[in-house]
Amino acid sequence: MKQKIRDILGKHGGLPVPVETLADDADLYAAGLSSFASVQVMLGIEEAFDVEFPDNLLNRKSFQSIAAITRAVEGLTGSAEAAE
Amino acid sequence: MTMTVGTSFAERAQRVSAVAAVHADDVDAKGRFPREAVDAMIAERLLSIQIPKSLGGEDASVSEIAEACSLLGQSCSAAAMVFAMHHIKLSSLVSHGVGDSWHSAFMRRVSDEQLLLASATTEGGIGGNLRNSICAIEVDGDTCRLTKDATVISYGAHADAILITSRAHTDAASTDQVMTVFTKDQYTLEQTHVWDTLGMRGTCSDGWLFKGEAPKEQILPKPFAEIAAQSMLATSHLLWSAVWYGIAVNAVSRAQAYVRAAARKSPGVTPPGALRLAEASNLLQLVKSNTIAGLREYEAAKADPDRLSSMGFAVAMNNVKIASSETILAIINQAMLIVGIMGYKNGTPFSIGRHLRDAHSAQLMISNDRILGNTSNLLLVHKQDTSLIG
Ligand SMILES: Cc1cc2nc3c(=O)[nH]c(=O)nc-3n(C[C@H](O)[C@H](O)[C@H](O)COP(=O)(O)OP(=O)(O)OC[C@H]3O[C@@H](n4cnc5c(N)ncnc54)[C@H](O)[C@@H]3O)c2cc1C
């Protein structure tokens, strides 16, 4: 999952540095993630994992780092399965 | 008989507004700083009302400040905008600097000395995209240095301190920004542009090459992204809207005075402008309701940084700004049509030209196209709020 998230971030994040150079807990905003690009990354993730981000996850914190995004997606796919 | 002097924020703002009204036409015609009105704000100690009581202020809420902005806007847009911009800067200090020793001590100074704060976000090559910087602050030991091509700094030459954005360090990405307080003795300004504009002339928003050096503890201890989302953008849209509402209220009051004068001359005959006045009053109420709803939303979200940083909140604040900046133009235009040539002429009791010119700045002050672009991006993931009340 993390690799898939990294791929999406590399494609849509518009970061000035390669994603491989970023640790899982590196601050993506400090790395140059703009608010425009963070929405594009969210869209990429929604499509790739077939999830929808609820409003309470649509904030800066959820997209602060690769680890934070992974947690958010895990939460969503977990609850999506439980709801089936 | 003893005279009682009103001490509420609104009563104090009303007295400043009366001073501002006397000089508003001269401020506009000469494009000069509204000195008398700002001196009156200082005399009424209005520059520190937002600061916590523990630091010498009066704990005024954003709604109370908005009311003062509207009262000032009804007499002099430039003075009102100076007051609004000062409090927008102060909101970032109050929201993000209270726990920090340098910024707390600085707020006490603002209270004690009634210091006036200006803002430098706009930069040559970047325009109004305030979440991007070219210039970078250079930290060298305990000192920080910054040079910025600041193309628009309102009342830059008259401020006691400037809050200025930049990249966080020389290697930082363009969106990795900080905001730093520089006091007047810590910077030089070299003029690069002259503010000779259609309206808002008295804001004296000249362009400057800013060069500053200060202790590095003056950098606000939070990323500017959070400062923008949690205090600056919201208070900008709300307090600007309050100023613009004030401008529109005064234009409608003038149009109403004109219609009433005509009605009194020939009772029984409804004056031709009366229907348009009803329409203007309707639009004015929309701007008022929209601004109040935005103020309530901000007050409710204020204690919760996550809510302030949420997309729903950003969309709501953006919408307040778009609606008020567009609608006041329709309202003031309506007032002009009601009054006719007496409104078009300067120097009559019904003149509306200054209002119309000043109001034209609203759509450009952070371009509405830019704001709509931002909202449209957010709406790709944020779902529309479907509730009416909450
Ligand atoms: C009265 C007044 C006082 C001001 N005071 C200050 C101050 O004290 N400090 C300060 O820093 N600034 C100040 N400003 C500047 C203001 O905040 C904006 O930054 C500025 O008005 C924007 O300038 P611009 O139109 O050249 O730039 P831009 O925002 O670059 O816009 C230029 C044009 O390009 C279009 N455009 C550009 N990018 C986009 C996009 N992404 N999406 C859609 N359209 C786009 C816009 O429609 C616009 O027509 C003040 C402005 C006014 C009117």
mmCIF file with all atom_site columns, C-alpha atoms in Angstrom, chain B residues 191 245 310 322 332:
data_model
loop_
_atom_site.group_PDB
_atom_site.id
_atom_site.type_symbol
_atom_site.label_atom_id
_atom_site.label_alt_id
_atom_site.label_comp_id
_atom_site.label_asym_id
_atom_site.label_entity_id
_atom_site.label_seq_id
_atom_site.pdbx_PDB_ins_code
_atom_site.Cartn_x
_atom_site.Cartn_y
_atom_site.Cartn_z
_atom_site.occupancy
_atom_site.B_iso_or_equiv
_atom_site.pdbx_formal_charge
_atom_site.auth_seq_id
_atom_site.auth_comp_id
_atom_site.auth_asym_id
_atom_site.auth_atom_id
_atom_site.pdbx_PDB_model_num
ATOM 1 C CA . GLN B 1 191 ? 10.119  52.714 -2.935 1.00 0.00 ? 191 GLN B CA 1
ATOM 2 C CA . TYR B 1 245 ? -20.451 46.099 3.793  1.00 0.00 ? 245 TYR B CA 1
ATOM 3 C CA . SER B 1 310 ? -10.491 21.766 7.106  1.00 0.00 ? 310 SER B CA 1
ATOM 4 C CA . ILE B 1 322 ? -16.577 36.173 -3.336 1.00 0.00 ? 322 ILE B CA 1
ATOM 5 C CA . ILE B 1 332 ? -23.473 50.678 -5.094 1.00 0.00 ? 332 ILE B CA 1
#
